[in-house]
Coordinates of C-alpha atoms in Angstrom, one line a residue:
M813 CA 41.6 64.7 49.8
S814 CA 38.5 64.5 52.6
G815 CA 39.4 62.2 55.0
V816 CA 43.6 60.8 53.7
G817 CA 46.0 61.5 56.0
L818 CA 46.9 60.3 59.5
D819 CA 44.9 60.0 62.6
P820 CA 45.8 62.4 65.4
T821 CA 48.3 59.6 66.9
G822 CA 50.3 60.6 64.3
R823 CA 50.8 56.8 63.5
R824 CA 47.4 55.6 61.4
V825 CA 46.0 57.0 58.2
A826 CA 42.5 57.9 59.2
H827 CA 39.6 56.1 58.2
L828 CA 41.6 53.5 56.0
P829 CA 42.1 50.6 58.4
A830 CA 44.4 47.6 56.9
A831 CA 42.9 44.7 58.0
V832 CA 39.8 43.3 60.1
L833 CA 39.7 40.4 62.4
G834 CA 36.4 39.2 64.4
N835 CA 34.2 36.2 65.2
G836 CA 30.3 38.2 64.9
S837 CA 30.7 39.0 68.0
L838 CA 33.9 41.0 68.4
L839 CA 35.5 42.9 65.6
A840 CA 38.4 44.3 65.9
T841 CA 40.4 47.0 62.7
I842 CA 44.3 46.8 62.4
S843 CA 46.4 49.1 60.6
A844 CA 49.6 48.8 58.5
R845 CA 52.0 49.3 60.7
G846 CA 49.9 46.2 63.0
E847 CA 48.8 48.4 65.5
L848 CA 45.3 48.0 67.3
E849 CA 42.9 50.3 66.2
R850 CA 39.7 49.6 67.3
V851 CA 37.3 46.7 69.0
F852 CA 34.0 46.6 69.1
W853 CA 32.5 43.6 71.5
P854 CA 30.1 42.4 72.3
R855 CA 28.4 43.4 69.3
V856 CA 30.1 44.2 65.6
D857 CA 29.1 47.8 66.1
W858 CA 28.7 48.4 70.0
A859 CA 30.6 49.0 72.0
Q860 CA 34.1 50.7 70.9
Q861 CA 36.4 49.3 74.0
L862 CA 39.9 50.1 73.1
G863 CA 41.8 53.3 73.7
E864 CA 45.2 52.6 73.2
L865 CA 46.6 48.7 73.0
R866 CA 49.9 49.0 71.7
L867 CA 53.1 46.8 71.5
G868 CA 57.1 47.1 72.2
I869 CA 60.2 45.4 72.7
M870 CA 62.7 46.8 75.3
A871 CA 66.4 45.9 74.7
E872 CA 68.8 46.9 76.7
G873 CA 66.6 49.2 79.1
R874 CA 65.7 50.9 76.0
T875 CA 61.6 50.4 74.5
R876 CA 60.7 50.7 71.2
W877 CA 57.5 50.6 69.4
L878 CA 56.5 48.1 66.7
D879 CA 54.0 51.0 65.8
E880 CA 56.7 53.9 65.3
E881 CA 59.6 54.3 62.9
P882 CA 62.0 53.6 61.8
F883 CA 60.1 50.0 62.0
T884 CA 58.9 49.1 58.5
H885 CA 55.8 46.5 58.2
E886 CA 54.8 44.0 55.3
Q887 CA 51.4 42.3 56.0
S888 CA 49.2 39.4 54.4
Y889 CA 46.4 37.6 55.8
F890 CA 46.7 33.7 56.0
Q891 CA 45.2 32.3 52.7
D892 CA 41.6 31.7 53.3
A893 CA 41.5 32.7 56.9
T894 CA 40.7 35.4 59.1
V895 CA 44.1 35.4 60.6
L896 CA 46.9 38.6 60.1
R897 CA 50.3 38.1 59.8
T898 CA 52.4 41.5 60.2
L899 CA 56.6 41.0 59.8
V900 CA 58.0 43.9 61.3
R901 CA 61.9 45.2 60.6
D902 CA 64.1 47.0 61.4
S903 CA 68.7 46.7 61.3
G904 CA 68.1 43.2 61.3
L905 CA 65.9 42.2 63.6
E906 CA 62.9 40.6 62.7
L907 CA 59.9 40.1 64.7
E908 CA 56.7 38.0 63.3
L909 CA 53.3 39.4 64.5
V910 CA 50.0 37.5 64.4
D911 CA 46.6 38.4 64.8
H912 CA 43.3 36.5 65.3
V913 CA 40.1 36.3 67.0
V914 CA 39.1 33.0 69.0
A915 CA 36.4 32.1 66.3
G916 CA 33.7 31.1 69.4
A917 CA 35.1 33.3 71.9
P918 CA 35.5 37.0 73.0
V919 CA 39.1 36.7 73.0
L920 CA 42.0 38.1 70.6
A921 CA 45.3 36.6 70.5
R922 CA 48.3 38.5 69.4
R923 CA 51.5 36.3 68.6
L924 CA 55.2 38.1 68.3
R925 CA 58.1 35.8 67.5
T926 CA 61.5 36.3 66.9
G927 CA 65.0 34.8 66.7
K928 CA 66.7 36.7 68.6
R929 CA 67.4 36.5 72.5
G930 CA 67.1 38.8 75.3
L931 CA 64.3 41.0 74.2
R932 CA 61.4 41.6 76.3
L933 CA 57.4 42.1 75.3
V934 CA 55.8 45.4 76.3
V935 CA 52.0 45.4 76.0
Y936 CA 50.7 49.2 76.9
C937 CA 46.6 49.4 77.5
R938 CA 44.3 51.6 78.0
P939 CA 41.0 51.0 77.2
E940 CA 37.8 52.7 76.6
L941 CA 34.8 50.1 77.9
A942 CA 31.3 50.8 77.0
E943 CA 33.2 53.9 74.9
S944 CA 34.0 56.0 78.2
R945 CA 37.0 56.4 80.3
R946 CA 35.0 57.5 83.1
Y947 CA 33.4 55.0 86.0
G948 CA 35.7 52.1 85.7
G949 CA 38.4 50.3 87.3
A950 CA 41.3 48.1 87.0
W951 CA 43.6 46.1 89.1
A952 CA 46.3 43.6 88.7
H953 CA 46.2 40.0 89.1
P954 CA 48.4 38.3 90.6
E955 CA 47.4 34.5 90.3
S956 CA 47.3 34.7 86.3
G957 CA 49.9 38.4 85.8
C958 CA 47.1 40.0 83.7
V959 CA 45.2 43.5 84.3
V960 CA 41.5 43.3 83.9
F961 CA 39.7 46.4 83.5
Y962 CA 36.0 46.8 84.5
R963 CA 33.1 49.5 83.8
R964 CA 29.3 48.5 84.9
D965 CA 28.8 45.2 82.7
M966 CA 31.6 45.0 80.1
A967 CA 34.7 43.3 81.6
L968 CA 38.5 43.1 79.6
A969 CA 41.2 40.8 80.7
V970 CA 45.0 41.4 79.2
G971 CA 47.5 39.1 79.7
V972 CA 50.5 37.6 78.1
V973 CA 52.0 34.3 78.1
P974 CA 54.7 33.5 79.2
T975 CA 53.8 35.7 82.4
G976 CA 55.7 38.6 83.3
K977 CA 55.4 42.2 85.1
V978 CA 52.6 44.1 85.6
R979 CA 51.3 47.7 86.8
C980 CA 48.0 49.5 86.6
G981 CA 48.1 53.8 86.4
A982 CA 45.9 56.1 86.8
G983 CA 45.3 56.4 83.0
E984 CA 47.3 59.2 82.1
G985 CA 49.5 57.5 79.7
R986 CA 53.1 58.2 80.9
I987 CA 54.0 54.8 80.2
P988 CA 57.7 55.2 80.7
S989 CA 57.2 55.0 84.6
L990 CA 54.6 52.5 84.3
V991 CA 57.0 50.7 82.5
D992 CA 60.1 50.9 84.7
N993 CA 58.0 50.1 87.7
A994 CA 55.9 47.5 86.8
A995 CA 55.9 45.1 90.0
P996 CA 56.4 41.6 90.1
V997 CA 53.1 39.1 90.0
G998 CA 52.8 38.1 93.3
K999 CA 53.8 41.2 94.7
I1000 CA 51.4 43.4 93.6
G1001 CA 50.1 46.4 96.3
P1002 CA 47.7 48.8 96.6
A1003 CA 49.5 50.8 93.7
S1004 CA 48.5 48.3 91.4
S1005 CA 45.1 48.9 91.4
A1006 CA 43.2 52.5 89.7
H1007 CA 39.5 53.7 89.7
G1008 CA 38.1 55.8 87.3
P1009 CA 40.7 56.4 83.8
A1010 CA 43.3 53.7 84.0
D1011 CA 46.2 52.1 81.8
A1012 CA 48.3 49.5 82.4
V1013 CA 51.6 48.0 81.2
L1014 CA 52.7 44.2 81.2
V1015 CA 56.0 43.4 80.7
A1016 CA 56.9 39.5 79.6
D1017 CA 60.2 38.0 78.2
V1018 CA 60.1 36.9 74.4
L1019 CA 61.5 33.4 75.0
G1020 CA 60.9 32.8 71.1
E1021 CA 57.2 33.5 71.2
A1022 CA 54.6 35.4 73.3
V1023 CA 51.6 35.7 73.1
L1024 CA 49.3 38.5 74.3
L1025 CA 45.4 37.6 74.7
C1026 CA 42.9 40.0 75.4
A1027 CA 39.2 38.3 76.5
F1028 CA 36.2 40.3 77.3
G1029 CA 33.7 39.9 79.9
A1030 CA 30.0 40.7 81.3
T1031 CA 31.7 40.9 84.4
P1032 CA 35.7 41.0 85.9
E1033 CA 35.7 37.0 87.3
A1034 CA 34.0 36.0 83.7
A1035 CA 36.8 38.0 81.6
L1036 CA 39.7 36.4 83.8
A1037 CA 37.8 33.0 83.3
E1038 CA 37.8 33.6 79.5
L1039 CA 41.4 34.7 79.4
G1040 CA 42.0 31.7 81.7
R1041 CA 40.7 28.8 79.6
H1042 CA 42.6 30.3 76.3
A1043 CA 46.1 31.1 78.4
G1044 CA 45.6 27.6 79.3
E1045 CA 46.3 26.2 75.6
Q1046 CA 48.5 26.8 72.7
H1047 CA 48.7 29.1 71.2
G1048 CA 49.2 27.1 67.9
E1049 CA 46.1 25.0 68.8
L1050 CA 43.9 28.3 69.2
L1051 CA 45.5 29.3 65.5
D1052 CA 44.6 26.0 63.7
A1053 CA 41.3 25.6 65.0
R1054 CA 40.6 29.6 63.8
V1055 CA 42.4 28.5 60.1
R1056 CA 39.6 25.5 60.3
H1057 CA 36.8 27.4 60.8
D1058 CA 37.4 29.6 58.1
A1059 CA 38.5 26.5 55.8
D1060 CA 34.9 25.1 56.9
R1061 CA 32.9 27.9 56.1
L1062 CA 34.6 28.5 52.7
A1063 CA 33.8 24.9 52.0
S1064 CA 30.6 25.2 52.1
A1065 CA 30.1 27.7 49.3
P1066 CA 29.8 27.3 45.6
P1067 CA 32.7 28.2 43.5
E1068 CA 32.7 31.9 41.6
T1069 CA 32.1 31.2 38.0
S1070 CA 33.6 34.2 36.3
G1071 CA 36.6 32.5 35.1
V1072 CA 38.4 35.8 35.5
D1073 CA 42.5 34.9 36.7
G1074 CA 42.5 36.1 40.4
I1075 CA 38.7 36.9 41.5
D1076 CA 38.5 33.5 43.7
P1077 CA 41.0 34.9 46.7
L1078 CA 38.8 37.7 46.1
Y1079 CA 36.1 36.2 46.3
R1080 CA 36.5 33.8 49.3
R1081 CA 37.8 37.3 51.0
S1082 CA 34.5 38.4 50.4
L1083 CA 32.7 35.9 52.4
L1084 CA 35.3 35.7 55.1
V1085 CA 34.5 39.5 55.4
F1086 CA 30.7 38.3 55.7
D1087 CA 30.9 36.7 58.4
L1088 CA 33.1 39.2 60.1
V1089 CA 30.2 42.4 59.5
S1090 CA 27.2 40.1 60.2
S1091 CA 26.2 40.0 64.1
R1092 CA 26.3 36.8 65.0
D1093 CA 23.3 37.1 67.6
T1094 CA 20.7 39.8 65.7
G1095 CA 21.5 39.2 62.2
G1096 CA 22.0 42.9 61.1
V1097 CA 24.5 43.3 58.9
I1098 CA 26.9 46.7 59.3
A1099 CA 28.0 48.5 56.4
A1100 CA 31.8 48.4 57.4
P1101 CA 33.1 48.9 60.6
E1102 CA 32.9 52.5 62.2
L1103 CA 35.9 54.5 61.8
D1104 CA 34.5 58.1 62.0
P1105 CA 33.0 57.5 65.0
D1106 CA 32.3 61.2 65.9
F1107 CA 30.6 62.1 62.2
V1108 CA 33.3 64.1 61.2
E1109 CA 34.1 63.6 57.7
S1110 CA 31.0 61.2 57.1
G1111 CA 27.1 60.0 59.1
G1112 CA 29.3 56.7 60.5
Y1113 CA 29.3 53.6 58.9
G1114 CA 28.7 50.8 61.7
F1115 CA 25.1 50.9 61.2
V1116 CA 22.9 48.7 59.5
W1117 CA 20.9 49.9 56.1
P1118 CA 18.0 48.2 55.1
R1119 CA 19.2 48.5 51.9
D1120 CA 22.6 47.4 52.2
L1121 CA 21.4 44.6 53.9
A1122 CA 18.8 44.0 50.7
F1123 CA 21.7 43.5 48.6
T1124 CA 23.7 41.9 51.1
A1125 CA 21.0 39.6 51.7
L1126 CA 20.7 38.6 47.3
A1127 CA 25.2 38.1 47.7
F1128 CA 24.0 35.8 50.7
L1129 CA 21.7 33.7 48.6
A1130 CA 24.3 34.3 45.7
S1131 CA 26.4 32.3 47.9
G1132 CA 25.1 30.0 50.1
R1133 CA 25.3 31.6 53.2
E1134 CA 22.0 30.5 53.9
D1135 CA 22.8 30.9 58.0
L1136 CA 23.7 34.6 57.8
L1137 CA 20.7 34.8 55.4
R1138 CA 17.8 33.8 57.5
R1139 CA 19.2 36.0 60.3
A1140 CA 19.0 38.9 58.0
L1141 CA 15.7 37.9 57.1
A1142 CA 14.9 37.5 60.7
W1143 CA 16.2 41.3 60.9
S1144 CA 14.7 43.0 58.9
L1145 CA 11.3 41.9 60.9
R1146 CA 12.1 43.1 63.5
T1147 CA 12.8 46.4 62.3
Q1148 CA 10.2 47.7 59.9
S1149 CA 8.4 50.7 61.3
A1150 CA 4.2 50.5 62.2
E1151 CA 3.8 52.3 58.8
G1152 CA 5.6 49.1 56.8
V1153 CA 8.6 50.7 55.4
W1154 CA 12.3 50.5 56.9
L1155 CA 13.6 53.5 57.7
Q1156 CA 17.2 55.2 57.1
R1157 CA 19.2 52.7 59.5
H1158 CA 19.4 51.6 62.5
W1159 CA 22.1 49.5 64.9
T1160 CA 22.5 45.6 64.7
D1161 CA 20.1 45.1 67.7
G1162 CA 17.5 47.1 66.0
F1163 CA 17.3 50.1 67.8
L1164 CA 16.8 52.8 65.5
A1165 CA 20.7 55.0 64.9
P1166 CA 20.5 58.4 64.7
S1167 CA 19.8 59.6 61.0
W1168 CA 19.1 62.5 58.7
T1169 CA 16.8 61.1 55.9
P1170 CA 12.9 61.2 57.0
L1171 CA 12.0 58.3 54.4
Q1172 CA 13.9 56.5 51.2
L1173 CA 11.3 54.4 49.5
D1174 CA 13.9 52.4 48.2
Q1175 CA 15.2 50.6 50.8
T1176 CA 11.7 49.2 51.2
G1177 CA 11.4 48.1 47.4
A1178 CA 14.9 47.0 48.0
M1179 CA 13.6 44.9 50.8
L1180 CA 10.7 43.3 49.1
L1181 CA 12.7 42.1 46.1
A1182 CA 15.3 40.5 48.8
Y1183 CA 12.4 38.6 50.1
E1184 CA 11.3 37.0 46.8
A1185 CA 14.3 36.0 45.9
A1186 CA 14.8 34.3 49.0
F1187 CA 11.8 32.0 48.2
R1188 CA 13.0 31.6 45.1
E1189 CA 16.3 30.3 45.6
L1190 CA 15.5 28.6 49.1
R1191 CA 11.9 27.3 48.2
D1192 CA 11.2 27.3 52.0
D1193 CA 7.5 27.6 52.6
S1194 CA 7.7 28.7 56.0
L1195 CA 9.8 31.4 55.5
D1196 CA 8.1 32.7 53.1
R1197 CA 5.0 32.7 55.2
E1198 CA 6.7 34.6 58.0
L1199 CA 7.9 37.0 55.5
W1200 CA 4.1 37.9 53.9
L1201 CA 2.5 39.9 56.2
A1202 CA 5.6 42.2 56.3
A1203 CA 5.9 42.1 52.6
R1204 CA 2.1 43.0 52.2
Q1205 CA 2.3 45.7 55.1
A1206 CA 5.4 47.2 52.6
A1207 CA 3.9 47.1 49.3
D1208 CA 0.3 48.4 50.4
F1209 CA 2.2 51.6 52.0
L1210 CA 4.1 51.9 48.2
V1211 CA 0.9 51.4 46.3
E1212 CA -0.9 54.3 48.5
L1213 CA 2.3 56.4 48.2
R1214 CA 2.2 57.0 44.8
E1215 CA 1.1 60.6 43.2
P1216 CA -1.9 61.4 41.6
G1217 CA -0.1 64.0 38.9
T1218 CA 2.9 62.1 38.0
G1219 CA 2.0 58.2 39.0
L1220 CA 5.7 58.4 40.6
P1221 CA 6.2 57.4 44.3
G1222 CA 6.2 60.4 46.6
P1223 CA 9.2 62.7 47.3
S1224 CA 11.9 60.3 49.1
Y1225 CA 15.5 60.9 49.9
D1226 CA 18.0 59.1 46.7
L1227 CA 19.8 56.2 47.1
W1228 CA 23.0 58.4 47.9
E1229 CA 21.0 60.2 50.9
E1230 CA 21.7 63.6 49.5
D1231 CA 18.5 65.3 47.9
D1232 CA 14.7 65.2 48.9
G1233 CA 13.1 64.4 45.2
R1234 CA 11.2 62.4 43.0
H1235 CA 14.2 60.3 41.6
A1236 CA 14.2 57.3 38.8
Y1237 CA 15.8 54.7 40.6
T1238 CA 13.4 54.9 43.7
A1239 CA 10.6 54.7 41.4
A1240 CA 12.3 51.6 40.0
S1241 CA 12.6 49.8 43.6
V1242 CA 9.3 50.5 44.3
I1243 CA 8.7 48.9 40.6
G1244 CA 10.5 45.3 41.4
G1245 CA 9.4 45.6 44.9
L1246 CA 5.8 45.3 44.0
R1247 CA 6.3 43.0 41.3
A1248 CA 8.4 41.1 44.3
A1249 CA 5.2 41.4 46.4
A1250 CA 2.9 40.7 43.4
A1251 CA 4.5 37.3 43.4
M1252 CA 4.5 36.9 46.7
A1253 CA 0.6 37.6 47.1
G1254 CA 0.0 34.9 44.3
R1255 CA 1.1 32.2 46.8
H1256 CA -0.7 33.9 50.0
E1257 CA -3.2 36.5 49.0
R1258 CA -4.6 35.9 45.9
R1259 CA -6.6 38.5 45.5
R1260 CA -3.8 41.2 46.1
A1261 CA -1.5 40.2 43.6
E1262 CA -2.9 41.9 40.9
G1263 CA -3.0 44.8 42.7
Y1264 CA 0.3 45.3 43.4
S1265 CA 1.0 44.6 39.9
R1266 CA -0.6 47.0 38.1
A1267 CA 0.3 49.6 40.3
A1268 CA 4.2 48.4 39.0
D1269 CA 3.1 48.8 35.6
E1270 CA 1.9 52.1 36.1
V1271 CA 5.0 53.0 38.0
R1272 CA 7.1 51.9 35.1
D1273 CA 4.9 53.9 32.6
A1274 CA 5.5 57.5 34.7
L1275 CA 8.9 56.2 35.2
E1276 CA 9.0 56.6 31.2
T1277 CA 6.9 59.8 31.1
E1278 CA 8.8 61.9 33.7
L1279 CA 12.2 60.1 33.8
W1280 CA 13.2 59.8 30.0
S1281 CA 15.0 63.1 28.4
E1282 CA 14.2 63.0 24.6
E1283 CA 16.7 65.8 24.7
R1284 CA 19.6 64.4 26.3
G1285 CA 18.8 60.8 25.0
H1286 CA 19.3 59.1 28.5
Y1287 CA 17.2 58.4 31.7
V1288 CA 17.6 61.3 34.1
R1289 CA 18.4 60.9 37.8
S1290 CA 14.9 62.7 39.0
T1291 CA 12.9 65.1 38.0
E1292 CA 14.3 68.1 39.4
D1293 CA 17.7 66.5 38.3
P1294 CA 18.9 65.6 34.8
R1295 CA 22.5 64.9 35.4
L1296 CA 23.6 61.3 35.2
D1297 CA 23.9 59.0 38.0
S1298 CA 25.3 55.5 38.1
S1299 CA 21.6 54.4 40.5
L1300 CA 20.5 54.9 37.1
F1301 CA 22.0 51.3 37.2
G1302 CA 19.0 49.6 38.9
L1303 CA 16.5 50.7 36.6
A1304 CA 17.8 47.4 34.5
W1305 CA 19.6 45.5 37.4
P1306 CA 18.0 44.5 40.1
F1307 CA 15.0 45.9 40.0
G1308 CA 13.9 44.9 36.6
A1309 CA 12.0 48.4 35.5
V1310 CA 13.5 48.4 32.4
D1311 CA 15.0 45.9 29.8
A1312 CA 18.6 45.8 30.1
R1313 CA 18.5 46.1 25.9
S1314 CA 16.5 48.5 25.5
P1315 CA 17.3 51.3 23.1
R1316 CA 17.4 53.4 26.2
M1317 CA 18.6 51.9 28.8
R1318 CA 21.4 50.8 26.7
S1319 CA 22.1 54.9 25.9
T1320 CA 21.7 55.7 29.4
V1321 CA 24.5 53.1 30.3
N1322 CA 26.7 54.5 27.8
A1323 CA 26.6 57.7 29.0
I1324 CA 27.0 57.0 32.0
E1325 CA 29.9 55.4 31.6
R1326 CA 31.0 58.6 29.3
A1327 CA 30.6 60.8 32.0
L1328 CA 31.3 59.3 34.7
A1329 CA 34.6 56.9 33.9
V1330 CA 38.0 57.4 35.5
G1331 CA 41.4 55.8 36.0
A1332 CA 41.2 52.1 34.7
G1333 CA 37.3 50.9 34.8
G1334 CA 37.1 53.5 37.9
L1335 CA 33.3 55.2 37.9
R1336 CA 32.5 57.9 40.0
R1337 CA 28.8 57.5 41.7
Y1338 CA 26.8 61.1 40.2
E1339 CA 28.4 63.9 37.9
G1340 CA 29.6 66.4 40.3
D1341 CA 30.1 64.6 43.3
T1342 CA 32.2 65.8 45.8
Y1343 CA 31.9 63.5 49.3
A1344 CA 35.1 62.1 50.7
G1345 CA 37.3 63.6 47.8
G1346 CA 34.7 62.4 44.9
N1347 CA 36.7 59.5 43.7
A1348 CA 35.5 56.3 41.9
W1349 CA 33.2 53.6 43.8
V1350 CA 33.8 50.1 43.7
L1351 CA 30.5 49.5 43.2
A1352 CA 29.3 51.5 40.6
A1353 CA 31.7 49.5 38.5
L1354 CA 30.6 46.1 39.5
W1355 CA 27.0 47.6 39.0
L1356 CA 28.0 48.6 35.0
G1357 CA 29.5 45.1 34.7
L1358 CA 26.4 43.7 36.3
V1359 CA 24.1 45.8 33.8
R1360 CA 26.6 44.7 31.1
R1361 CA 25.9 41.2 31.6
Q1362 CA 22.4 41.7 32.2
A1363 CA 22.4 42.9 28.0
G1364 CA 24.5 40.1 26.7
D1365 CA 27.8 42.1 27.5
Q1366 CA 30.2 39.4 28.7
A1367 CA 32.9 41.4 27.9
G1368 CA 31.9 44.6 29.9
H1369 CA 31.2 42.1 32.6
L1370 CA 34.2 40.8 32.5
R1371 CA 35.8 43.8 32.2
S1372 CA 34.3 45.5 36.4
L1373 CA 35.0 42.3 37.6
V1374 CA 39.0 42.9 36.0
Y1375 CA 38.8 46.5 37.8
A1376 CA 37.3 45.2 41.2
R1377 CA 40.8 42.9 41.4
D1378 CA 42.9 45.3 40.0
V1379 CA 41.6 48.0 43.0
Q1380 CA 41.2 45.4 45.9
T1381 CA 43.9 46.1 48.6
A1382 CA 46.9 44.8 49.7
L1383 CA 45.4 42.5 52.0
G1384 CA 42.5 41.1 49.6
L1385 CA 40.0 43.9 51.1
L1386 CA 37.2 46.5 48.8
P1387 CA 36.8 49.9 49.8
E1388 CA 34.6 52.1 49.2
Q1389 CA 36.5 54.5 47.2
V1390 CA 39.7 54.9 45.4
T1391 CA 41.6 57.0 43.4
D1392 CA 42.2 57.5 40.2
D1393 CA 45.3 55.4 40.8
G1394 CA 44.0 52.2 42.0
R1395 CA 44.5 53.1 45.8
P1396 CA 41.8 52.6 48.9
A1397 CA 41.0 56.6 49.4
W1398 CA 37.7 56.2 51.9
V1399 CA 36.2 53.6 54.3
V1400 CA 37.7 49.6 54.1
P1401 CA 36.1 47.2 53.8
L1402 CA 32.4 48.5 52.4
T1403 CA 30.5 45.3 53.1
W1404 CA 28.7 46.6 49.5
S1405 CA 31.2 46.5 47.8
H1406 CA 32.3 42.7 48.8
A1407 CA 28.2 42.0 48.2
M1408 CA 28.6 43.2 44.6
L1409 CA 31.8 41.7 43.9
V1410 CA 30.1 37.8 44.7
L1411 CA 27.0 39.2 42.6
A1412 CA 29.2 39.8 39.7
A1413 CA 31.1 36.2 40.0
R1414 CA 28.4 34.0 40.8
P1415 CA 25.1 33.1 38.2
E1416 CA 22.2 35.3 38.5
L1417 CA 19.7 34.6 40.9
S1418 CA 16.7 33.5 39.1
F1419 CA 13.8 36.3 40.6
V1420 CA 16.4 39.2 39.4
G1421 CA 16.6 37.3 35.8
E1422 CA 13.1 37.0 35.3
L1423 CA 12.3 40.1 36.2
A1424 CA 14.9 41.2 33.3
S1425 CA 13.1 38.6 31.2
Q1426 CA 9.6 40.5 32.0
A1427 CA 10.7 43.9 31.4
G1428 CA 12.2 42.4 27.2
Q1429 CA 8.9 40.9 27.2
R1430 CA 7.3 43.9 28.0
R1431 CA 9.3 45.7 25.6
T1432 CA 8.5 43.4 22.4
A1433 CA 4.9 43.6 23.1
A1434 CA 4.6 47.0 23.5
R1435 CA 7.1 47.0 20.0
L1436 CA 4.4 44.8 18.6
G1437 CA 1.0 46.8 19.3

């Protein structure tokens, strides 16, 4: 299976982190062996600052690394908190490793506890500041017993409480030499500094517990000051503050309403994931923590797709995450292109990211739907006015880009960003987007409302004419490709282009389920899908459940939630893909998967429900006519 196997270290499963920690500015992923894999700062998408940071135990002159066999590992999150506990065991030796990111500071804390005496904690650190090993420097700091690495406007200070020994090296990874020659604090000479590629080892006695702190700053002085502030606090106080912070965040959210056993913890974990992948200062929400930075197996995931953002914005509305929603919508205003559309993807700071599809109209339609959904839930006239100009420009573009011959939107890449053509899902997103724009125009420029509504009706008629196959008995993926595709669910939910209760949509949904079902409730994306192994996508199963609920099939809706519950990882995270037997196969966690879970676990949003109702009324009127 593509992407599944050990990474070059031989210690971690490639592309499948076990846990994610963060605070909206600092984002970290941790392996199933408790090894820190990647650390992003000062934004959740850039820069990845870490080469290696490994923990070991020294006893009787021998160092054993905790991420290597024969140690075994057992992990769990603290309930309702972004705090990870890893139990490390071997031959009567048990150690507890607790990791968290300070809620309001660029600091990662790692606490090691053990009841065995005579052990020393060994920390090996080799950063890659600003994703590079070049042009940096490091020195051991005698006053604090830590080491600070720096490169231009990025610095990392690493220290252990209680203070021990520290030594810098030349970045060649000669760990035994560094351990053996770690200098006592206060006796640091020229050998304890380095320039260019650098690494370091810290050694400290474990007197019941030892705490490793990693603090970032724009300068060495700032990083050291951040480290000093938190080194002076009891770790228990830092940990309690993080737990209280997460509890307060969850207390402000409405509960899940599905009634399915086991969904509430997954729902609450999803809300915590939203906080981690949403940039605190820009509002951009990444698709997933980056796990394929060289684009070997994919195009990368640590970016903001406007489509994913739109679906996640709906989940923010459904779960009362108003602060995240407002920042995300503000991000959308800064990233709209001059033509009025949203291009494939961006960095969280708004800069255009590397892309491979010139135009994806569905992203623009989805964003318009999110704008109107926000007004229906918040009733914020001021925000609505801010969004209107962007909505008008986007809607005008969608109206003009229709083909004279078919009435469909012009050629565009599909939802999955693989094929250029005239796609049913794209048409549905344009219909939903134009109906959203018409509703907004009714409040701001009434003369435009009729034109947007008429254009939406014309695209709907073209959808029924060009993308329904009487021979096959279902809607087809595109005018060029008749395959069944789970994106066809979008015709009903959320865009309301087609009535979910109509015979055509029911026939299409049933055909998709027959053709794409795998395992115990899983669903592949489309016929012939091979990406990353062509496994079941969690969001596809939840999308089916949302359409089933829309059609009045509550049992089908609940089955999708049971499936999501059963394929979550051991730590309550939802992957992009899972194997037939329910194991994660690719990308953990995927924000869109968690967004669909939240939308399925909460009551339908009012505007999505209204679009569905209007679709039913139009079908009734057409039948009676």
